[in-house]
CSV table of C-alpha atoms in Angstrom, one decimal:
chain,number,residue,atom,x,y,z
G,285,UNK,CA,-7.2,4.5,-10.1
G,286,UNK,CA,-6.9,7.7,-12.0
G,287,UNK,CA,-3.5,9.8,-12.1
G,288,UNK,CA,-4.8,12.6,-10.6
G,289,UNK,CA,-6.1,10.6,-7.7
G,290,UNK,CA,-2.4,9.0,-7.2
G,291,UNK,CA,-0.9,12.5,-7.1
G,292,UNK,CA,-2.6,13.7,-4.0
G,293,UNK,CA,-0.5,14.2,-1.4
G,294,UNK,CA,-2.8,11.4,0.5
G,295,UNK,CA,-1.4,8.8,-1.8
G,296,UNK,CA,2.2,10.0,-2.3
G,297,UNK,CA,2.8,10.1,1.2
G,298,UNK,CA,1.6,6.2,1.2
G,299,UNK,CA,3.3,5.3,-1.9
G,300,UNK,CA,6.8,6.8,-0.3
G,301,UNK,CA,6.2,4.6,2.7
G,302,UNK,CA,5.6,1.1,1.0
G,303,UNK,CA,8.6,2.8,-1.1
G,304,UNK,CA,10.7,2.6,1.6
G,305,UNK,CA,9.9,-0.2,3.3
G,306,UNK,CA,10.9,-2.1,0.2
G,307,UNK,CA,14.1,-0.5,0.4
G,308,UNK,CA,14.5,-1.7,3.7
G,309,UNK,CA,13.3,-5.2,3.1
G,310,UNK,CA,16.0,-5.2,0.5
G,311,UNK,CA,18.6,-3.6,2.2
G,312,UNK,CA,17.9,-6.5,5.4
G,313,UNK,CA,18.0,-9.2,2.7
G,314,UNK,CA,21.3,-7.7,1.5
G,315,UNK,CA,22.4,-7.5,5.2
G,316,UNK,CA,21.4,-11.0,5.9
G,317,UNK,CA,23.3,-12.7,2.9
G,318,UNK,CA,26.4,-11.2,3.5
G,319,UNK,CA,26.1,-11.9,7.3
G,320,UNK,CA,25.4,-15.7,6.8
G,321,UNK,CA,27.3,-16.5,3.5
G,322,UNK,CA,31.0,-14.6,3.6
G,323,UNK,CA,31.0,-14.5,-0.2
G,324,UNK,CA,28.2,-12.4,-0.2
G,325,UNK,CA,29.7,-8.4,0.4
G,326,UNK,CA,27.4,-6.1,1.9
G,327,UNK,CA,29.4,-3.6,-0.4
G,328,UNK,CA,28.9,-5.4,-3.7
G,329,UNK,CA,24.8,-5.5,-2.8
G,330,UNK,CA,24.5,-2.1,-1.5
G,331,UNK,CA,24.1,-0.8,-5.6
G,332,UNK,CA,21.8,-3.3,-6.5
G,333,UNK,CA,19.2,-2.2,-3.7
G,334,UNK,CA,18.4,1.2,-4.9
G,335,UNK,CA,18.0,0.2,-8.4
G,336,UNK,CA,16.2,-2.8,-7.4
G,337,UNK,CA,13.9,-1.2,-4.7
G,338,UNK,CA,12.7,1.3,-7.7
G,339,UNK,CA,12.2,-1.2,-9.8
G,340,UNK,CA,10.0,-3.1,-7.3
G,341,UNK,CA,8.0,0.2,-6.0
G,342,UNK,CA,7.4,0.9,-10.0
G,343,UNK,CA,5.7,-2.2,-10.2
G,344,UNK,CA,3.5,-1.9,-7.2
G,345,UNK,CA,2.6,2.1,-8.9
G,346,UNK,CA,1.4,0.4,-12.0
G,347,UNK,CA,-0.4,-2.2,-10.8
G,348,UNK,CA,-2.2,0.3,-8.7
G,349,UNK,CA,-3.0,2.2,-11.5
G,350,UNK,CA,-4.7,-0.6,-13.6
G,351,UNK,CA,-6.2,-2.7,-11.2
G,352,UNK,CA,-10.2,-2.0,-11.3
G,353,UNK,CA,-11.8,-0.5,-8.1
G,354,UNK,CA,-13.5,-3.4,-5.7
G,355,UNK,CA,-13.5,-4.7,-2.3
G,356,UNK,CA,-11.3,-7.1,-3.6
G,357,UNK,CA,-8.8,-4.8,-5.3
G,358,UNK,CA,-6.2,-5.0,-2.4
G,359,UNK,CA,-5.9,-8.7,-2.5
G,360,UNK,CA,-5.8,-8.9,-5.9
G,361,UNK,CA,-3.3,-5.8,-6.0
G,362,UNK,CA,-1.1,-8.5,-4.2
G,363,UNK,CA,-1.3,-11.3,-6.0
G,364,UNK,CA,-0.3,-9.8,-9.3
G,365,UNK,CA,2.3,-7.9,-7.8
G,366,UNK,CA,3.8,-11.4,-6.1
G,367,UNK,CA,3.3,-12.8,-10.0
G,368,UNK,CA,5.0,-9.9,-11.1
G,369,UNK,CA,7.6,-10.1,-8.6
G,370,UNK,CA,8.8,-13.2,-8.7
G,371,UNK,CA,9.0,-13.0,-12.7
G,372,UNK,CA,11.0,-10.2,-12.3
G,373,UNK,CA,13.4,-11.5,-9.8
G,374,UNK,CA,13.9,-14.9,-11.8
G,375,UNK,CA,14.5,-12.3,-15.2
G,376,UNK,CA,16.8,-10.4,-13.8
G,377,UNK,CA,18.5,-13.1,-12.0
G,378,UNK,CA,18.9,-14.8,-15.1
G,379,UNK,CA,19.9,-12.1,-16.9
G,380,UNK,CA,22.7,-11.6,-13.9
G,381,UNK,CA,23.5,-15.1,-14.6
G,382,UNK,CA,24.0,-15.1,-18.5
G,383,UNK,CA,25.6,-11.3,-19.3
G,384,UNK,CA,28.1,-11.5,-16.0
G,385,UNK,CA,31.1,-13.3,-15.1
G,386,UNK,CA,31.4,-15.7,-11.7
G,387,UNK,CA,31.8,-12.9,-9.6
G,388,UNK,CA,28.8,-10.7,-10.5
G,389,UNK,CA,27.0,-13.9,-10.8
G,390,UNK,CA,26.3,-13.7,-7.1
G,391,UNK,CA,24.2,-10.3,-7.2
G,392,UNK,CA,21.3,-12.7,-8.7
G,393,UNK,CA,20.9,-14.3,-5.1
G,394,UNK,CA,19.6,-11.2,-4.6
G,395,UNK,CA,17.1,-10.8,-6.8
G,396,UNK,CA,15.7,-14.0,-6.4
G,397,UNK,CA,15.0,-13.2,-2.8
G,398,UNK,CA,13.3,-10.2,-3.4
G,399,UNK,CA,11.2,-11.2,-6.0
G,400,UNK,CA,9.9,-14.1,-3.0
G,401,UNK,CA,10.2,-11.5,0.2
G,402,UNK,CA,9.2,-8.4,-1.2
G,403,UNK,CA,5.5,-9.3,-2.2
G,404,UNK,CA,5.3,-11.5,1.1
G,405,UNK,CA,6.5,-8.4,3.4
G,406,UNK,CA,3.8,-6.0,1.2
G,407,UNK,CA,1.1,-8.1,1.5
G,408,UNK,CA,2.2,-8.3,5.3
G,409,UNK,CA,2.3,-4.6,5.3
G,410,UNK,CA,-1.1,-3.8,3.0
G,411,UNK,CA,-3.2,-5.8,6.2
G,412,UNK,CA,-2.0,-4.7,9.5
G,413,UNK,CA,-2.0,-1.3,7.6
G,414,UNK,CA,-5.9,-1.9,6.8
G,415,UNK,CA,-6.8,-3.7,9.9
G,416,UNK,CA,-5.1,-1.5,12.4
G,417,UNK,CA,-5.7,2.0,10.2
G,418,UNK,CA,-2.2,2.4,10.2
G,419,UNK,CA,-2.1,5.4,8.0
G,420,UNK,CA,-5.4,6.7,9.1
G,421,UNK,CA,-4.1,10.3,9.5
G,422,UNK,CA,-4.2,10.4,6.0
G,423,UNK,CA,-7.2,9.3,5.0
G,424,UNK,CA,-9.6,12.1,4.0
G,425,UNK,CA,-12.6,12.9,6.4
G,426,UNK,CA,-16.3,13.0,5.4
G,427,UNK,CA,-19.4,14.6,6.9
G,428,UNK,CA,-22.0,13.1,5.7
G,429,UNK,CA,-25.1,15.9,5.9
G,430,UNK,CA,-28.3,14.4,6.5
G,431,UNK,CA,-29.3,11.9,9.4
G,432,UNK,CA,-32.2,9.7,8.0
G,433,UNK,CA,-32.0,5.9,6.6
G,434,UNK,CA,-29.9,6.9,3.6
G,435,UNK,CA,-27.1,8.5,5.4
G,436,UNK,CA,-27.0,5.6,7.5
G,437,UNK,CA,-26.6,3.5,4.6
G,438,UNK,CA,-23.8,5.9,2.8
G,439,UNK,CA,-21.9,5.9,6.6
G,440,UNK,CA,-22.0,1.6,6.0
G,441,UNK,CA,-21.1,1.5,2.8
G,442,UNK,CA,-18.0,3.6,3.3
G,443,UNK,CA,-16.9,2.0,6.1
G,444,UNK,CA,-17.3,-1.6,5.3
G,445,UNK,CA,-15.7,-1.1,1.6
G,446,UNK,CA,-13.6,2.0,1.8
G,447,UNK,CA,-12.2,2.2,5.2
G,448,UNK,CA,-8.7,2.2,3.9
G,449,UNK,CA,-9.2,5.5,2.2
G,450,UNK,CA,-12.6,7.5,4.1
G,451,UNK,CA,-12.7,8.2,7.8
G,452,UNK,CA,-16.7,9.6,8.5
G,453,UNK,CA,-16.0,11.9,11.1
G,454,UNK,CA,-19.7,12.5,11.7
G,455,UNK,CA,-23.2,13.6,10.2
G,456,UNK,CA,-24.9,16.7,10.3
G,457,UNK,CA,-28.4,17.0,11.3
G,458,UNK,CA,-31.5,19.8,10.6
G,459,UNK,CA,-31.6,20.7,14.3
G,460,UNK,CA,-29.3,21.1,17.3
G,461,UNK,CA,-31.7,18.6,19.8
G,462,UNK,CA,-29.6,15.6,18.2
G,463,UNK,CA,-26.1,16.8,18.5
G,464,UNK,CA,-24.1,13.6,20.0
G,465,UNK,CA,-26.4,11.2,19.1
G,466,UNK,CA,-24.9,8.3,17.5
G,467,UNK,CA,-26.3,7.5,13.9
G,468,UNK,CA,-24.4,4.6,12.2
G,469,UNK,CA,-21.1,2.8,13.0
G,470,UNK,CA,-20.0,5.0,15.7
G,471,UNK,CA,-20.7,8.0,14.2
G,472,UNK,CA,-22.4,11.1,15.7
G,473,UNK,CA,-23.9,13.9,14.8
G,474,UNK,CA,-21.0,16.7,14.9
G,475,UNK,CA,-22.9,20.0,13.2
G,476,UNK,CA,-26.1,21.1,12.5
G,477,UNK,CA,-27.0,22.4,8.7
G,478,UNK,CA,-27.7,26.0,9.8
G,479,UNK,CA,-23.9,26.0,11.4
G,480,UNK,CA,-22.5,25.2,8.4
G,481,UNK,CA,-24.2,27.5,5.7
G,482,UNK,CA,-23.0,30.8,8.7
């Protein structure tokens, strides 16, 4: 995925969410261990989760940007990011471990739970968001011009291998006799060519 392609506003405003919801996963495992263990201080963890969520959405950013471009690129997106993950939880956990005393020492709880969580709650995220077109409002919208076997095929191809990121909103055809008439995957024809060269 090119840089250019990651700074349009389509893909910032998804990057900012998974952003976020990181955050909150790590906030709720902060939440949780100070709940269940009193040792734990909500107010101790509360400046490891920013640092930590950055750290995690970074991760996910680069990953993104190196990963090649298939149907398969999600769930692959996901295992190396859980690989990833769960490195750096153990790293940093270790690193906790060996350059703090006792009572620092307890932050690395932390970061082993994320680094387990965080990929599990993304990959959780990345299907329903897929499955359910979530974040289908910012997908960008394609009328595909032209009604005849090849536009069927194009209107297929997008939606069985770029759903996630295309939305065909409809075809257009030579005439105005076929307006309505439903072409490929639920798709009709929305426009006629003469409409859209006025």
């Amino acid at each position: 995925m090119a840089p250019i392609r990651i700074a349009r506003p389509r893909y910032v405003a998804y990057y900012l969410v998974e952003g976020c919801l990181i955050l909150a996963v790590l906030y709720g495992l902060a939440l949780l261990t100070s709940t269940l263990d009193p040792r734990f201080t909500m107010r101790e963890y509360s400046t490891l989760v920013a640092p930590a969520g950055v750290v995690f959405t970074t991760i996910l950013l680069l990953i993104q940007l190196v990963t090649p471009r298939e149907r398969s690129r999600i769930s692959r997106e996901i295992v190396i990011f859980s690989i990833f993950s769960i490195l750096v939880g153990l790293i940093g956990a270790a690193g906790i471990w060996l350059l703090f005393d006792s009572d620092s020492r307890r932050h690395a709880f932390l970061l082993v739970e994320a680094g387990v969580t965080v990929p599990l709650v993304m990959g959780a995220w990345r299907w329903i968001s897929i499955r359910y077109a979530v974040m289908n409002v910012l997908r960008e919208r394609i009328l595909i011009v032209g009604t005849g076997e090849v536009a069927r095929d194009l209107c297929r191809w997008i939606q069985a291998r770029h759903s996630h990121q295309y939305g065909v909103v409809g075809f257009a055809s030579e005439s105005e006799s076929g307006l309505g008439t439903v072409i490929a995957g639920g798709a009709r024809v929305q426009a006629h060519y003469g409409a859209l060269t006025e």
